[in-house]
Amino acid sequence: MSVSDADMVRAWTHVLTLSKLKPGDTVTLLTSANTHPQTLQTARIAAGMMGAVVNRLDLAPMNAEHAHSRDSLAYLGTTPLTGNRAAIAALKESDIVLDLMTLLFSPEQAEILESGTRILLAVEPPEVLVRLLPSLEDKARVAAAAALMADAREMTVTSAAGTDLRLPLGEFPAIQEYGFVDEPGRWDHWPSGFGLTFPNERKAEGRVVLERGDILLPMKSYVTDRVEMTVEKGYVTSITGGIDADLLNDYMEVFADPEAYAVSHVGWGLQKRARWSTLGLYDREGTIGMDARAFAGNFLFSMGPNNEGGGSRTTACHIDIPMRNCTVRLDGREVVRAGQLLEQEETV
Ligand SMILES: O=c1ccc(O)c[nH]1
């Protein structure tokens, strides 16, 4: 469904208000060849109406010769900011950067955030953005989950399909994704609604079993057959199964990078307005699949970089795997039971 410019201006105004944009603040719109024109134009109007100084920094696209997908999250690490001191300086001097191109998992993003600049990623199409407008209620739920993760020494994940994963925690922070940037130096992604952290380096152990309906990103496919992944010393050491396993292995081999098989972020979905089934209703290249990453009750497993959490791994290959029907525990306390998000008072 198309979105009216008025609705999109109202959506940006809502998000920028939650992001505590003040008159006189500098907002820089970071764009590239794939930036959605309506997202750009309505962001410019909303920020301008709120009294911000609105700049636009348009950077050349890159990585086309490496990537085997046009998904902006499929090839990470190097971005048009890499080595671009003039662009980095402009972003460091901004109060808010609206990332309409995707800097995620880039070393430069961390440098810009350290200057106090806030960065909000927004690359889903307008109809997804307006459907998943962030709220203070989302923030409260994500903050509560992140607090549990921050205090936990171990996350364990099990499922009837056979998943049995042990993830020692403590070396990395818990990261909150609730869709707006209301504190200095904060990065967030609109739309979202989940918490994540990273297992201690080389300590993740066990097995991940994907069953029919679990999702592979950036493939944007629902797994049709069982996939078994062995996890040893923080790395996925084998991926076996049917056609889904073959396709995943074939894609990951392109990167020729053993670091691509490292366990990346882990967490669970908290967004009650996102649905597991939504991905199947969009063209494969129509979204980056944030409904899949955020739907309440998923376990979001991933492979590849950990620099987003402060680690040093910046591998270009990033695989996100939202899974259904898992039970997630923190130090033995259930937070998700067989794919159902437990309200805080329910967790035992
Ligand atoms: O918002 C995001 C998107 C992708 C990802 O891997 C993490 N967080």
Coordinates of C-alpha atoms and ligand atoms in Angstrom, one line a residue:
M1 CA 0.0 0.0 0.0
S2 CA 1.3 3.5 -0.8
V3 CA 1.8 6.0 1.9
S4 CA 0.8 9.7 1.6
D5 CA 3.4 12.3 1.9
A6 CA 1.4 13.8 4.8
D7 CA 1.4 10.5 6.7
M8 CA 5.1 10.1 6.1
V9 CA 5.8 13.6 7.3
R10 CA 3.7 12.9 10.4
A11 CA 5.6 9.6 10.9
W12 CA 9.0 11.4 10.7
T13 CA 7.8 14.1 13.1
H14 CA 6.7 11.4 15.6
V15 CA 10.1 9.7 15.4
L16 CA 12.1 12.9 15.5
T17 CA 10.1 14.1 18.5
L18 CA 10.8 10.9 20.3
S19 CA 14.4 11.4 19.3
K20 CA 14.3 14.8 21.1
L21 CA 15.2 16.8 18.0
K22 CA 15.3 20.5 19.1
P23 CA 15.1 23.7 17.0
G24 CA 18.6 24.6 15.8
D25 CA 19.9 21.0 15.8
T26 CA 21.8 19.9 12.8
V27 CA 20.2 16.9 11.0
T28 CA 22.2 15.3 8.2
L29 CA 20.4 13.0 5.8
L30 CA 22.9 10.4 4.7
T31 CA 21.9 9.1 1.3
S32 CA 23.1 7.0 -1.6
A33 CA 21.8 5.6 -4.9
N34 CA 19.2 3.3 -3.2
T35 CA 17.7 5.9 -0.8
H36 CA 13.9 5.9 -1.1
P37 CA 12.9 9.3 -2.5
Q38 CA 9.7 9.7 -0.4
T39 CA 11.6 8.7 2.8
L40 CA 14.2 11.4 2.0
Q41 CA 11.8 14.1 1.0
T42 CA 9.5 13.7 4.0
A43 CA 12.4 13.5 6.4
R44 CA 13.7 16.8 5.0
I45 CA 10.2 18.4 5.5
A46 CA 9.6 17.0 9.0
A47 CA 13.1 18.0 10.3
G48 CA 12.8 21.4 8.6
M49 CA 9.3 22.0 10.1
M50 CA 10.8 21.2 13.6
G51 CA 13.4 24.0 13.2
A52 CA 16.4 21.8 12.4
V53 CA 19.3 22.8 10.1
V54 CA 18.9 20.1 7.5
N55 CA 21.9 19.0 5.4
R56 CA 22.2 16.1 2.9
L57 CA 25.3 14.1 2.4
D58 CA 25.0 11.9 -0.7
L59 CA 27.7 9.2 -1.0
A60 CA 28.5 7.0 -4.0
P61 CA 27.3 3.4 -3.8
M62 CA 30.0 0.7 -3.5
N63 CA 30.6 -3.1 -3.1
A64 CA 28.6 -4.0 -6.2
E65 CA 31.5 -6.0 -7.5
H66 CA 31.5 -8.1 -4.3
A67 CA 27.9 -8.5 -3.3
H68 CA 25.6 -11.3 -4.4
S69 CA 22.5 -9.5 -3.2
R70 CA 21.2 -6.0 -3.4
D71 CA 20.0 -6.1 0.2
S72 CA 21.8 -3.2 2.1
L73 CA 22.7 -5.6 4.9
A74 CA 24.2 -8.3 2.7
Y75 CA 27.7 -6.9 2.3
L76 CA 29.0 -5.0 5.4
G77 CA 32.1 -3.4 6.9
T78 CA 33.4 -1.2 4.1
T79 CA 31.1 1.7 3.3
P80 CA 31.4 5.0 1.3
L81 CA 32.5 6.5 4.6
T82 CA 35.6 4.3 4.7
G83 CA 38.6 6.7 4.6
N84 CA 36.2 9.6 3.7
R85 CA 37.4 12.1 6.3
A86 CA 35.4 15.0 5.0
A87 CA 32.1 13.0 5.2
I88 CA 33.0 11.6 8.6
A89 CA 33.7 15.2 9.9
A90 CA 30.3 16.4 8.6
L91 CA 28.5 13.5 10.4
K92 CA 30.5 14.0 13.6
E93 CA 29.4 17.7 13.6
S94 CA 25.7 16.7 13.3
D95 CA 23.4 16.2 16.2
I96 CA 21.4 13.5 14.4
V97 CA 22.3 11.5 11.3
L98 CA 19.3 9.9 9.4
D99 CA 21.1 7.0 7.7
L100 CA 19.0 6.3 4.6
M101 CA 21.8 4.2 3.0
T102 CA 23.0 1.7 5.7
L103 CA 26.2 2.2 7.7
L104 CA 25.4 -0.8 10.0
F105 CA 28.4 -2.7 11.2
S106 CA 30.9 -0.1 9.8
P107 CA 33.9 0.9 12.0
E108 CA 33.2 4.5 11.0
Q109 CA 29.7 4.4 12.6
A110 CA 31.3 3.7 16.0
E111 CA 33.7 6.7 15.5
I112 CA 30.8 9.0 14.7
L113 CA 28.7 7.8 17.6
E114 CA 31.6 8.4 20.0
S115 CA 31.4 12.1 19.1
G116 CA 27.9 12.2 20.6
T117 CA 26.1 12.2 17.2
R118 CA 22.9 10.1 17.2
I119 CA 22.4 7.8 14.1
L120 CA 19.0 6.5 13.1
L121 CA 18.9 3.9 10.3
A122 CA 15.7 3.9 8.2
V123 CA 15.9 2.0 5.0
E124 CA 12.7 -0.1 5.0
P125 CA 10.0 1.3 2.5
P126 CA 7.6 3.9 3.8
E127 CA 4.7 1.4 4.2
V128 CA 6.8 -0.6 6.6
L129 CA 8.0 2.5 8.4
V130 CA 4.5 3.8 9.0
R131 CA 3.1 0.4 10.1
L132 CA 5.9 -0.1 12.6
L133 CA 6.1 3.4 14.1
P134 CA 8.1 3.2 17.4
S135 CA 6.5 4.0 20.7
L136 CA 7.6 4.6 24.3
E137 CA 5.9 1.3 25.2
D138 CA 8.3 -0.4 22.7
K139 CA 11.2 1.3 24.4
A140 CA 10.1 0.2 27.9
R141 CA 9.8 -3.5 26.8
V142 CA 13.2 -3.5 25.0
A143 CA 14.9 -1.7 27.9
A144 CA 13.5 -4.3 30.3
A145 CA 14.8 -7.2 28.1
A146 CA 18.2 -5.5 27.7
A147 CA 18.5 -5.1 31.5
L148 CA 17.9 -8.8 31.9
M149 CA 20.6 -9.6 29.2
A150 CA 23.1 -7.2 30.8
D151 CA 22.8 -9.0 34.2
A152 CA 22.9 -12.5 32.8
R153 CA 25.9 -14.8 32.7
E154 CA 24.5 -17.2 30.2
M155 CA 21.7 -17.3 27.5
T156 CA 20.5 -20.8 26.6
V157 CA 18.2 -21.6 23.7
T158 CA 16.3 -24.9 23.2
S159 CA 13.6 -26.2 20.9
A160 CA 11.6 -29.3 20.2
A161 CA 13.3 -29.4 16.8
G162 CA 16.6 -30.0 18.6
T163 CA 18.2 -26.6 19.1
D164 CA 20.4 -26.7 22.2
L165 CA 22.7 -23.6 22.4
R166 CA 24.7 -22.3 25.3
L167 CA 25.8 -18.7 25.1
P168 CA 28.0 -17.4 27.9
L169 CA 27.5 -13.6 28.2
G170 CA 29.3 -10.7 29.9
E171 CA 32.0 -9.6 27.5
F172 CA 29.6 -7.5 25.4
P173 CA 26.9 -4.9 26.2
A174 CA 23.2 -5.5 25.7
I175 CA 22.0 -3.4 22.7
Q176 CA 18.5 -1.9 22.6
E177 CA 16.7 -1.5 19.3
Y178 CA 13.5 0.4 19.7
G179 CA 13.4 2.8 16.7
F180 CA 14.4 6.2 17.9
V181 CA 17.6 8.0 19.1
D182 CA 16.8 9.8 22.3
E183 CA 20.2 9.8 23.9
P184 CA 23.6 11.2 22.9
G185 CA 25.8 8.7 21.0
R186 CA 22.9 6.3 20.4
W187 CA 22.4 4.3 17.3
D188 CA 19.0 2.7 16.5
H189 CA 17.0 1.3 13.6
W190 CA 13.5 2.3 12.7
P191 CA 11.6 -0.1 12.5
S192 CA 12.8 -2.6 15.1
G193 CA 11.7 -3.7 18.6
F194 CA 14.2 -6.2 19.9
G195 CA 17.3 -6.5 22.2
L196 CA 20.5 -8.2 21.3
T197 CA 23.9 -9.0 22.7
F198 CA 26.9 -11.0 21.6
P199 CA 28.2 -14.2 23.2
N200 CA 31.6 -14.1 24.8
E201 CA 34.3 -14.6 22.2
R202 CA 34.8 -18.3 21.2
K203 CA 32.5 -19.5 24.0
A204 CA 29.2 -20.3 22.2
E205 CA 28.6 -24.1 22.1
G206 CA 25.9 -26.5 21.0
R207 CA 23.5 -27.0 18.1
V208 CA 21.1 -24.8 16.1
V209 CA 18.3 -26.7 14.3
L210 CA 16.2 -24.8 11.8
E211 CA 12.8 -26.2 11.1
R212 CA 10.3 -25.5 8.4
G213 CA 9.3 -21.8 8.5
D214 CA 12.4 -20.4 10.2
I215 CA 13.8 -17.5 8.2
L216 CA 17.2 -16.9 6.5
L217 CA 18.3 -13.3 5.8
P218 CA 19.4 -11.7 3.5
M219 CA 18.0 -14.7 1.5
K220 CA 14.5 -13.7 2.7
S221 CA 13.4 -17.4 2.5
Y222 CA 11.4 -19.5 4.8
V223 CA 13.4 -22.7 5.4
T224 CA 11.5 -25.6 3.8
D225 CA 13.6 -28.4 5.3
R226 CA 15.5 -29.1 8.5
V227 CA 19.0 -27.5 8.8
E228 CA 21.5 -28.5 11.4
M229 CA 24.3 -26.2 12.5
T230 CA 27.0 -27.2 14.9
V231 CA 28.5 -24.5 17.1
E232 CA 31.9 -25.0 18.6
K233 CA 34.1 -22.4 20.4
G234 CA 32.0 -19.6 19.0
Y235 CA 31.9 -20.7 15.4
V236 CA 29.4 -22.6 13.3
T237 CA 31.5 -25.5 12.2
S238 CA 29.0 -27.3 10.0
I239 CA 25.8 -26.5 8.2
T240 CA 23.9 -29.6 6.9
G241 CA 20.5 -30.4 5.6
G242 CA 18.7 -30.1 2.3
I243 CA 18.4 -27.4 -0.3
D244 CA 18.3 -24.6 2.3
A245 CA 21.6 -25.7 3.8
D246 CA 23.2 -26.0 0.3
L247 CA 22.1 -22.5 -0.7
L248 CA 23.3 -21.0 2.6
N249 CA 26.7 -22.8 2.3
D250 CA 27.0 -21.8 -1.4
Y251 CA 26.3 -18.1 -0.5
M252 CA 28.7 -18.0 2.5
E253 CA 31.5 -19.7 0.5
V254 CA 31.7 -16.6 -1.8
F255 CA 33.1 -14.5 1.0
A256 CA 36.0 -17.0 1.6
D257 CA 36.2 -15.8 5.2
P258 CA 36.2 -18.1 8.2
E259 CA 35.1 -15.2 10.3
A260 CA 31.7 -15.2 8.5
Y261 CA 30.9 -18.4 10.5
A262 CA 31.4 -16.8 13.9
V263 CA 28.3 -16.4 16.0
S264 CA 27.3 -12.7 15.8
H265 CA 24.4 -11.2 17.8
V266 CA 21.8 -13.2 19.7
G267 CA 18.5 -12.0 21.2
W268 CA 14.7 -12.2 20.9
G269 CA 11.9 -10.3 19.2
L270 CA 9.8 -7.9 21.2
Q271 CA 7.8 -6.1 18.5
K272 CA 4.1 -7.2 18.9
R273 CA 3.1 -5.3 15.7
A274 CA 5.6 -7.2 13.5
R275 CA 4.5 -10.6 12.2
W276 CA 6.4 -13.8 11.2
S277 CA 4.3 -14.1 8.0
T278 CA 4.8 -10.6 6.7
L279 CA 8.1 -11.4 4.9
G280 CA 6.2 -13.8 2.6
L281 CA 3.9 -11.0 1.3
Y282 CA 6.7 -8.7 0.0
D283 CA 8.9 -9.0 -3.0
R284 CA 12.2 -10.4 -2.0
E285 CA 13.9 -7.1 -2.6
G286 CA 11.0 -5.1 -1.4
T287 CA 12.2 -5.0 2.2
I288 CA 15.3 -5.9 4.3
G289 CA 13.0 -8.1 6.5
M290 CA 12.7 -6.2 9.7
D291 CA 9.3 -7.7 10.5
A292 CA 11.2 -11.1 10.6
R293 CA 13.9 -9.8 12.9
A294 CA 11.5 -8.1 15.3
F295 CA 8.4 -10.2 15.6
A296 CA 7.6 -10.9 19.2
G297 CA 8.8 -14.3 20.4
N298 CA 11.4 -15.1 17.8
F299 CA 14.9 -16.1 18.7
L300 CA 17.2 -14.1 16.4
F301 CA 20.4 -16.0 15.8
S302 CA 23.1 -14.5 13.5
M303 CA 26.6 -15.1 12.1
G304 CA 29.4 -12.8 11.1
P305 CA 30.6 -9.4 12.6
N306 CA 30.6 -8.3 16.2
N307 CA 32.0 -4.8 15.9
E308 CA 28.4 -3.5 16.4
G309 CA 28.9 -4.7 20.0
G310 CA 32.4 -3.4 20.4
G311 CA 34.2 -6.4 19.1
S312 CA 36.9 -6.4 16.4
R313 CA 35.3 -8.7 13.8
T314 CA 34.2 -6.8 10.8
T315 CA 33.6 -9.6 8.3
A316 CA 31.5 -8.5 5.3
C317 CA 29.1 -11.5 5.5
H318 CA 26.2 -11.2 7.9
I319 CA 23.5 -13.8 8.2
D320 CA 20.4 -13.2 10.4
I321 CA 18.2 -16.2 11.3
P322 CA 14.9 -15.4 13.0
M323 CA 13.6 -18.7 14.5
R324 CA 10.2 -19.8 15.8
N325 CA 9.2 -22.1 18.6
C326 CA 12.4 -21.6 20.7
T327 CA 12.7 -21.4 24.4
V328 CA 15.1 -18.7 25.5
R329 CA 16.5 -18.6 29.1
L330 CA 18.8 -16.2 30.9
D331 CA 20.5 -17.9 33.8
G332 CA 17.7 -20.5 33.7
R333 CA 14.9 -17.9 33.7
E334 CA 12.6 -18.2 30.7
V335 CA 12.0 -15.1 28.7
V336 CA 10.5 -16.8 25.6
R337 CA 8.7 -20.2 26.0
A338 CA 8.3 -22.3 22.8
G339 CA 8.1 -19.1 20.7
Q340 CA 5.8 -17.2 23.0
L341 CA 7.1 -14.0 24.5
L342 CA 6.6 -14.1 28.3
E343 CA 5.6 -10.9 30.0
Q344 CA 8.1 -9.9 32.7
E345 CA 5.8 -11.1 35.5
E346 CA 5.4 -14.5 33.8
T347 CA 9.1 -15.2 33.6
V348 CA 10.2 -17.8 36.3
Ligands
LIG1 O1 18.6 -3.6 13.1 C1 19.3 -4.6 12.8 C2 19.3 -5.1 11.5 C3 20.1 -6.2 11.3 C4 20.9 -6.7 12.3 O2 21.7 -7.8 12.0 C5 20.8 -6.2 13.5 N1 20.0 -5.2 13.8

